[in-house]
Amino acid sequence: MDKDRDVTAHVKPAKRMAAVWIIPIVSLFAGIWMIYQYASEQGPEITLTVPTAEGIEAGKTLVKARSVKIGIVNNVALSKNYNEILLTVRMDSGTERMLREDTLFWVVKPRIGTEGVSGLETLLSGPYLELRPGESDVKKDKFTVLDSPPVAPADTKGLRVVLTSDDAGKLAIGDPVMYEGYTVGRVEKVGFNIDKRNATYQLFIFQPYDALVRKHTRFWLNSGLDIKLNAEGFSVNIASLESLMIGGVSFGVPDGNTDGSAITEQMLSFKLFDNKKEIREKMYEQFVAYAMLFSESVRGLNPGASVEYRGIRIGTVKKVPLHLSQQAEMGSEKIPVLVHIEMERIYDASLTLSESQLLADFKKAFGHGLRASLKTGNLLTGALYIDTDFYPDSPLETHMAQYYGFNVFPTIDGEFVQFQRQIGTILTKLSKLPLDTTLSSLDDTLSTTQQTLKTFDGLGQDLSVTVRRLDALLKQKDTQQLPKEIQNSLTQLQKTLKGFSPESSSYSELQQALSQVNDALGQLEPLLKTLNDSPDALIFGTSGQNDPVPAKGKRQ
């Protein structure tokens, strides 16, 4: 071989990738595609706040809308301040349009509420979260889970109103809203206004019943069973079975008022009254305040009692007793009572009458004898009311015109007090009679008569028997103590009447004392009647026999 022969090298391009790398590359692209596919199918992640995580488990508890799964709880954790539970929920793809500012969440579990038993299907599957889509344009990813299901769905048509009350706890979520005993809505929310310091109750009234709410509509609590025992008598009102069990609220237009225009504005505020009677009482906004001064006991006269004129109500008792300031005297002989004379009860509502005109009319009536007095409205409970009437004989100059800034309505004593004073006057006069001297003189006279009768033993057997009976009667201990017993009885009657009052038990004592007097006088009545008819009965007796006539002498 020739060593000097030239050698030419042929260079060929190397292969870019070996066939062995195809499978890893395809796997890589497949993995990336799966990750992208998984990410694209995942919905948004939201955070829910719940007061307790009872029954909720990560990776198991579902989120549903109309029984369709739309998400799952991925994580359950405590908040930073440990006051609540934070749930991290992964929603399914396509649920972004459901998550709005007015979207609602609540836990579905077995419940016993005003509408019956619900959530029984969760006994086996466990509780789940229910979502109600919102309609707002504002998106949101953090929500607070409700304690109970909302009353009305978001797409339900109706009217929402807000009731205000000074006291909380009047209504609960789900309580019925009733009209003429028929359920037309539900209590939707319960809250408290810190600025105004009053409780608020949001009601939802379903369509078409929302047309029943008018401008002059009033809302009141419906206890279901309303028992009243007052000065007006005894009454029982029973509503529907549902309201009897859980209460609720009713509404309507009070009698005598016009319905007014229809309400179309949402979340309009109304006042919540305790009962229908309170609505009638607070309908009368125009009134004149008077102070009535009573010299008798006002026990049984309560705020809210009626002020009447011959059976027609004209006002209301507002405060018993009336304590105005430190100027009020504890030792006053009269008890002040504040009343409101309601102008609309006296005059027609269409008339425009000023307060000064009403005061002038009453001042003129006072001059003609218009007075107020206490009367018993219910004998069973002892409830009192104030009655007004004309008493022309009552003097006006004895009454004050003002009592610490309030006009004074003249008063007189009630009929019972007048009767009590008349009885006391009569018994006082009886106690001043000289009964001891009179009965003692009668006893001396009878003793003298007894001695005289002893000289007439020969007048007959009948006269002797009569004298012995009279002597035995006078010697009896009861007869000799009769004057003292009468005096003691009258003294006891006088002491009893000093403590006589409507609420005491002196009626029975008075009856017993009068019975003793009646018995004592009854014992003397036959004797006095006999002496009045026949003054010589003590000497000749009352046998009824004629005087003996001497027989004519016969010749021997």
XYZ file of C-alpha atoms in Angstrom:
556
model
C 0.000 0.000 0.000
C 1.212 3.413 -0.857
C 1.836 5.340 2.263
C 1.867 8.638 0.407
C -1.627 8.216 -1.030
C -4.052 10.932 0.193
C -6.972 9.920 2.481
C -10.216 11.888 2.119
C -12.717 11.932 5.104
C -16.431 12.116 4.419
C -18.375 14.027 7.147
C -22.087 13.205 7.539
C -24.513 15.323 9.703
C -25.417 13.710 13.036
C -29.069 12.858 13.878
C -30.850 15.566 15.992
C -32.853 13.280 18.319
C -32.826 9.640 18.939
C -36.063 7.737 18.732
C -35.845 6.923 22.375
C -36.735 10.525 23.365
C -40.087 10.535 21.586
C -41.998 8.813 24.390
C -40.832 11.158 27.184
C -41.631 14.191 25.103
C -45.110 12.942 24.268
C -45.690 12.144 27.925
C -44.559 15.617 28.874
C -46.964 17.247 26.465
C -49.764 14.960 27.660
C -49.083 15.931 31.244
C -49.104 19.600 30.406
C -52.350 19.159 28.539
C -53.931 17.320 31.487
C -52.832 20.045 33.867
C -54.261 22.681 31.589
C -57.442 20.693 31.162
C -57.812 20.265 34.941
C -57.111 23.930 35.571
C -59.563 25.027 32.927
C -62.305 22.835 34.420
C -61.820 24.204 37.934
C -64.083 27.012 39.075
C -63.189 29.905 41.360
C -62.129 29.417 44.968
C -64.243 31.190 47.575
C -64.189 31.595 51.361
C -67.219 30.999 53.552
C -67.584 32.044 57.197
C -69.658 29.882 59.531
C -70.143 30.079 63.319
C -69.597 26.328 63.733
C -68.255 23.501 61.565
C -70.621 20.885 62.959
C -71.088 18.150 60.332
C -68.798 19.838 57.750
C -65.766 17.830 56.528
C -63.001 18.841 54.087
C -63.140 16.876 50.853
C -66.595 15.494 51.620
C -69.094 18.286 52.231
C -70.648 19.427 48.941
C -72.034 22.718 47.732
C -75.320 22.375 45.861
C -77.798 24.551 44.016
C -81.259 23.054 43.527
C -79.836 19.614 44.506
C -77.050 19.837 41.809
C -73.405 19.660 42.916
C -71.497 22.828 42.044
C -68.572 22.700 44.479
C -66.845 21.001 47.403
C -65.291 22.108 50.676
C -61.490 21.703 50.444
C -60.368 23.077 53.778
C -61.804 23.832 57.238
C -59.798 26.137 59.519
C -60.219 28.526 62.439
C -60.037 32.260 61.901
C -57.175 34.314 63.310
C -59.173 35.403 66.363
C -60.693 31.900 66.813
C -64.229 33.346 66.815
C -65.448 31.687 63.622
C -64.735 28.979 61.066
C -63.343 29.652 57.580
C -64.285 27.227 54.812
C -62.282 27.126 51.583
C -64.598 25.985 48.795
C -63.598 25.044 45.245
C -66.467 25.793 42.909
C -67.028 24.012 39.600
C -66.371 25.639 36.277
C -69.112 27.919 35.048
C -70.297 28.991 38.507
C -68.652 32.409 38.382
C -71.912 34.080 37.359
C -73.594 32.717 40.504
C -71.175 34.410 42.883
C -72.594 37.891 43.284
C -72.937 40.345 46.144
C -76.450 39.121 47.020
C -75.649 35.392 46.771
C -76.795 33.422 49.839
C -75.337 30.298 51.467
C -76.811 28.205 54.290
C -76.266 24.751 55.782
C -78.898 22.145 54.983
C -79.439 19.739 57.872
C -82.443 18.287 59.695
C -84.557 21.128 61.093
C -87.869 21.486 62.909
C -89.209 24.970 62.243
C -92.365 26.941 61.741
C -92.915 25.387 58.328
C -92.436 21.796 59.497
C -89.575 19.300 59.339
C -86.926 19.739 56.610
C -83.521 18.307 55.664
C -84.335 14.697 56.477
C -82.299 13.520 53.453
C -79.110 14.631 55.228
C -79.533 12.047 57.984
C -77.580 9.540 55.878
C -75.519 11.716 53.521
C -74.581 14.380 56.037
C -75.187 18.132 55.832
C -74.296 20.157 52.747
C -74.149 23.824 51.745
C -76.973 25.258 49.648
C -76.334 28.195 47.322
C -78.918 30.675 46.095
C -77.527 32.649 43.106
C -77.541 36.416 43.301
C -78.655 38.948 40.717
C -76.297 41.802 41.541
C -73.674 43.044 39.062
C -70.977 43.124 41.762
C -68.830 39.977 42.055
C -67.810 38.570 45.409
C -65.672 35.681 46.706
C -66.251 35.908 50.474
C -69.620 35.114 52.051
C -71.203 34.554 55.450
C -73.301 31.408 55.794
C -76.835 32.023 57.121
C -78.073 30.302 60.276
C -81.294 29.211 58.591
C -82.698 29.059 55.058
C -84.033 32.359 53.648
C -87.783 32.789 53.650
C -88.261 33.830 50.044
C -86.188 32.899 46.984
C -84.412 35.687 45.180
C -86.772 35.486 42.208
C -89.936 35.462 44.334
C -92.093 38.523 43.794
C -93.492 40.366 46.747
C -93.030 43.268 49.139
C -90.455 43.663 51.899
C -91.256 45.926 54.842
C -89.392 46.663 58.069
C -91.109 46.822 61.460
C -89.587 48.709 64.382
C -90.203 48.090 68.068
C -88.708 49.325 71.328
C -88.360 45.746 72.578
C -86.424 42.879 70.998
C -87.571 39.268 70.916
C -91.060 40.019 69.670
C -90.686 37.949 66.480
C -88.398 35.218 65.146
C -87.277 34.294 61.643
C -89.962 32.250 59.912
C -92.879 33.515 62.020
C -96.054 33.947 59.934
C -97.341 37.270 58.644
C -101.135 37.092 58.643
C -104.029 39.042 57.158
C -107.505 38.246 58.475
C -106.184 34.930 59.819
C -104.552 33.855 56.517
C -100.770 33.494 56.186
C -99.507 35.860 53.454
C -95.823 36.181 54.348
C -92.999 35.382 56.720
C -90.519 37.138 58.990
C -87.296 37.220 56.993
C -84.716 38.934 59.208
C -84.359 40.079 62.804
C -81.910 42.781 63.830
C -81.202 45.687 66.165
C -80.523 49.298 65.193
C -77.760 50.565 67.460
C -78.178 54.226 66.470
C -81.924 54.331 67.087
C -81.814 51.674 69.839
C -84.759 49.709 68.579
C -85.373 46.228 67.220
C -86.044 45.710 63.513
C -88.005 42.919 61.864
C -87.913 42.471 58.089
C -91.066 40.903 56.616
C -91.611 39.452 53.172
C -95.201 39.496 51.900
C -95.784 37.312 48.873
C -97.469 38.516 45.715
C -100.423 39.150 45.201
C -100.990 39.750 48.923
C -98.534 42.650 48.881
C -101.363 44.763 47.434
C -103.071 44.538 50.860
C -100.397 46.738 52.410
C -101.603 50.330 52.204
C -100.466 53.689 53.496
C -102.630 53.508 56.635
C -101.877 49.841 57.325
C -100.824 48.955 60.866
C -98.940 45.875 62.117
C -99.510 44.229 65.507
C -98.390 41.098 67.329
C -100.716 38.147 67.059
C -100.441 35.978 70.156
C -103.043 33.500 68.905
C -104.847 33.417 72.266
C -105.798 36.794 73.691
C -107.499 36.768 77.109
C -108.549 40.105 78.574
C -110.037 40.750 81.997
C -110.383 44.449 82.690
C -112.882 47.180 83.450
C -114.609 46.499 80.145
C -115.272 42.834 80.994
C -113.923 39.437 79.986
C -113.067 38.523 76.385
C -111.222 35.688 74.623
C -109.943 35.906 71.025
C -108.449 32.869 69.270
C -106.609 33.162 65.934
C -105.398 30.348 63.672
C -103.759 27.180 65.008
C -100.371 28.269 63.645
C -100.476 31.634 65.377
C -101.711 29.926 68.543
C -98.554 27.790 68.581
C -95.884 30.222 67.339
C -97.480 33.692 67.423
C -96.630 35.921 64.485
C -97.709 39.326 63.248
C -100.929 40.534 61.638
C -101.694 43.661 59.652
C -104.698 45.616 58.451
C -106.291 49.040 58.317
C -107.957 50.059 61.625
C -111.703 50.598 61.608
C -112.663 54.161 60.799
C -109.544 54.887 58.716
C -109.260 55.041 54.957
C -106.981 52.517 53.247
C -104.770 55.115 51.626
C -102.564 54.626 48.597
C -100.856 51.344 47.720
C -97.287 50.706 48.887
C -94.806 49.996 46.109
C -91.555 51.061 47.773
C -89.462 48.236 49.170
C -88.145 48.236 52.775
C -90.636 50.864 53.982
C -90.681 51.195 57.767
C -93.745 50.636 60.002
C -94.221 50.584 63.770
C -94.966 47.252 65.470
C -97.776 47.440 68.065
C -98.277 44.936 70.862
C -101.940 44.332 70.069
C -104.864 45.699 68.123
C -106.211 47.598 71.117
C -102.975 49.574 71.380
C -103.468 50.711 67.776
C -106.907 52.108 68.561
C -105.614 53.864 71.653
C -102.681 55.481 69.846
C -104.744 56.573 66.860
C -105.725 59.720 68.704
C -102.734 62.009 68.480
C -104.455 65.249 69.538
C -105.201 65.493 73.243
C -105.382 67.878 76.185
C -103.652 66.878 79.418
C -105.492 67.360 82.722
C -104.588 66.630 86.334
C -107.387 65.130 88.435
C -107.030 65.291 92.222
C -108.870 62.556 94.127
C -109.327 62.496 97.888
C -110.184 58.770 97.938
C -108.179 55.627 97.265
C -107.057 55.140 93.660
C -106.293 51.462 94.099
C -107.583 49.676 90.997
C -107.080 52.694 88.720
C -104.308 51.763 86.277
C -102.719 53.536 83.303
C -104.794 52.836 80.213
C -108.127 52.970 82.058
C -110.834 54.881 80.279
C -112.158 58.365 80.994
C -115.850 58.366 80.111
C -118.726 60.774 79.828
C -121.973 58.955 80.592
C -120.601 55.712 79.172
C -118.822 57.223 76.144
C -115.033 57.163 76.222
C -113.426 60.577 75.849
C -109.898 59.996 77.157
C -107.312 57.742 78.772
C -105.583 57.569 82.143
C -101.845 58.037 81.567
C -100.141 58.078 84.965
C -101.218 56.970 88.449
C -100.143 58.704 90.593
C -98.694 61.762 88.894
C -95.174 62.506 90.210
C -93.927 65.600 88.484
C -90.800 66.668 90.339
C -89.378 67.102 93.783
C -92.071 69.710 94.347
C -94.670 66.957 94.707
C -95.795 66.785 98.309
C -95.889 63.356 99.906
C -98.258 64.571 102.587
C -100.892 65.875 100.193
C -104.491 64.982 101.041
C -105.307 64.290 97.371
C -103.783 61.912 94.854
C -102.959 63.507 91.460
C -103.748 61.493 88.321
C -102.698 62.508 84.803
C -105.281 61.966 82.051
C -105.455 62.782 78.354
C -108.750 64.057 76.980
C -108.510 62.973 73.331
C -109.996 65.551 71.008
C -110.807 63.141 68.166
C -112.996 61.101 70.518
C -115.139 64.164 71.216
C -115.183 65.949 67.886
C -115.361 64.616 64.375
C -111.955 63.902 62.814
C -112.783 66.179 59.881
C -113.062 69.200 62.172
C -109.947 71.246 62.874
C -110.247 72.257 66.522
C -107.386 73.889 68.365
C -106.347 72.997 71.886
C -107.290 76.457 73.159
C -110.844 76.037 71.861
C -111.190 72.696 73.655
C -109.839 74.191 76.884
C -112.345 77.043 76.619
C -115.220 74.587 76.094
C -114.203 72.542 79.132
C -113.769 75.636 81.287
C -117.307 76.649 80.425
C -118.519 73.129 81.238
C -116.743 73.273 84.610
C -118.808 76.338 85.432
C -121.990 74.363 84.772
C -120.912 71.538 87.110
C -118.831 69.110 84.997
C -116.937 66.915 87.467
C -114.954 63.664 87.444
C -115.356 60.785 89.890
C -114.019 57.260 90.371
C -116.308 54.339 89.620
C -115.928 50.589 89.714
C -115.690 49.029 86.265
C -115.319 45.395 87.319
C -116.490 44.007 90.655
C -114.416 40.848 90.205
C -111.046 42.543 89.732
C -111.776 45.855 91.446
C -110.684 47.806 88.352
C -111.704 51.466 88.368
C -112.356 54.012 85.653
C -113.057 57.751 85.656
C -116.567 58.948 84.916
C -117.472 62.547 84.135
C -120.914 64.104 84.459
C -122.645 67.331 85.430
C -123.238 68.025 89.139
C -124.742 71.540 89.339
C -124.627 71.594 93.161
C -120.852 71.076 93.274
C -119.034 74.354 94.058
C -116.295 75.383 91.652
C -114.354 77.691 93.929
C -113.009 74.768 95.959
C -110.981 73.447 92.984
C -107.533 74.565 91.832
C -107.001 75.857 88.318
C -103.399 74.591 87.888
C -101.386 71.714 89.342
C -97.678 72.148 88.560
C -98.335 73.314 85.026
C -101.289 71.026 84.252
C -104.864 72.242 84.032
C -106.977 70.736 86.806
C -110.144 68.826 86.002
C -112.524 69.305 88.984
C -113.480 66.128 90.866
C -115.998 64.996 93.427
C -116.115 62.006 95.733
C -117.451 58.797 94.304
C -120.825 57.326 95.229
C -119.248 54.747 97.508
C -117.361 57.358 99.502
C -120.531 59.424 99.862
C -122.433 56.354 101.077
C -119.657 55.565 103.539
C -119.771 59.067 104.961
C -123.581 58.989 105.304
C -123.428 55.695 107.209
C -120.713 57.112 109.439
C -122.819 60.197 110.183
C -125.883 58.105 111.057
C -123.953 55.818 113.388
C -122.251 58.802 115.023
C -125.654 60.255 115.843
C -126.820 56.911 117.189
C -123.785 56.654 119.436
C -124.592 60.100 120.907
C -128.122 59.074 121.945
C -128.540 58.655 125.781
C -129.453 54.977 125.508
C -127.823 54.114 128.851
C -129.914 56.685 130.750
C -133.124 55.719 128.949
C -132.712 51.996 129.546
C -131.689 52.576 133.176
C -134.847 54.641 133.763
C -136.907 51.908 132.177
C -135.299 49.347 134.467
C -136.158 51.475 137.540
C -139.724 51.878 136.310
C -140.127 48.161 135.878
C -138.754 47.538 139.358
C -141.212 50.009 140.865
C -144.027 48.381 138.898
C -142.985 45.009 140.275
C -143.271 46.259 143.847
C -146.663 47.789 143.087
C -147.954 44.597 141.572
C -147.145 42.707 144.751
C -149.993 44.577 146.514
C -152.491 43.293 143.979
C -152.107 39.552 144.503
C -155.841 39.157 145.002
C -156.705 40.425 141.515
C -156.452 36.988 140.003
C -154.211 34.164 139.047
C -153.506 35.581 135.589
C -152.153 38.832 136.975
C -149.930 36.947 139.400
C -148.495 34.793 136.641
C -147.787 37.841 134.499
C -145.972 39.573 137.333
C -143.840 36.506 138.019
C -142.874 36.241 134.374
C -141.977 39.898 134.210
C -139.991 39.583 137.417
C -138.074 36.609 136.028
C -137.381 38.525 132.816
C -135.972 41.491 134.704
C -133.787 39.280 136.868
C -132.141 37.617 133.883
C -128.482 38.513 133.393
C -128.938 39.093 129.662
C -131.722 41.636 130.329
C -129.618 43.535 132.847
C -126.636 43.629 130.453
C -128.739 44.719 127.486
C -127.931 48.465 127.704
C -124.217 47.750 127.962
C -124.301 45.374 124.981
C -126.071 47.954 122.837
C -123.512 50.590 123.763
C -120.622 48.210 122.970
C -122.188 47.310 119.650
C -122.481 50.950 118.620
C -118.893 51.621 119.698
C -117.698 48.664 117.656
C -119.645 49.915 114.628
C -118.040 53.329 114.900
C -114.538 51.825 115.052
C -115.299 49.566 112.123
C -116.437 52.426 109.904
C -113.273 54.403 110.644
C -111.301 51.743 108.792
C -113.966 51.187 106.167
C -112.529 51.246 102.612
C -113.296 49.539 99.251
C -110.443 47.064 99.628
C -111.016 46.153 103.315
C -113.067 43.359 104.832
C -115.189 45.745 106.925
C -118.372 44.923 105.036
C -118.836 41.670 106.935
C -118.018 43.305 110.281
C -120.561 46.042 109.635
C -123.220 43.463 108.827
C -122.553 41.557 112.028
C -122.697 44.737 114.128
C -125.981 45.836 112.558
C -127.363 42.338 113.164
C -126.574 42.649 116.895
C -128.337 46.018 117.081
C -131.324 44.597 115.232
C -131.586 41.642 117.634
C -131.370 43.903 120.684
C -134.032 46.274 119.396
C -136.146 43.279 118.413
C -136.241 42.125 122.026
C -137.607 45.502 123.152
C -140.084 45.893 120.309
C -142.900 43.639 121.774
C -142.689 45.314 125.167
C -142.733 48.846 123.731
C -145.579 47.977 121.386
C -147.637 46.550 124.291
C -147.034 49.652 126.388
C -147.977 51.867 123.458
C -151.234 50.009 122.784
C -152.217 49.448 126.432
C -150.376 51.576 129.011
C -152.035 49.650 131.896
C -150.940 46.270 130.573
C -148.186 46.046 133.191
C -150.859 46.273 135.936
C -153.836 44.395 134.518
C -152.074 42.110 132.085
C -152.960 41.245 128.493
C -155.007 38.108 128.977
C -157.834 39.498 126.901
C -160.542 38.676 129.568
C -163.179 41.250 130.368
C -163.381 42.849 133.780
C -165.524 40.814 136.228
C -169.117 42.036 136.674
C -170.768 41.558 140.117
C -173.758 39.216 140.009
C -177.174 40.465 141.095
C -178.248 39.505 144.576
C -180.908 36.859 144.906
C -183.653 36.874 147.403
C -183.621 34.176 149.987
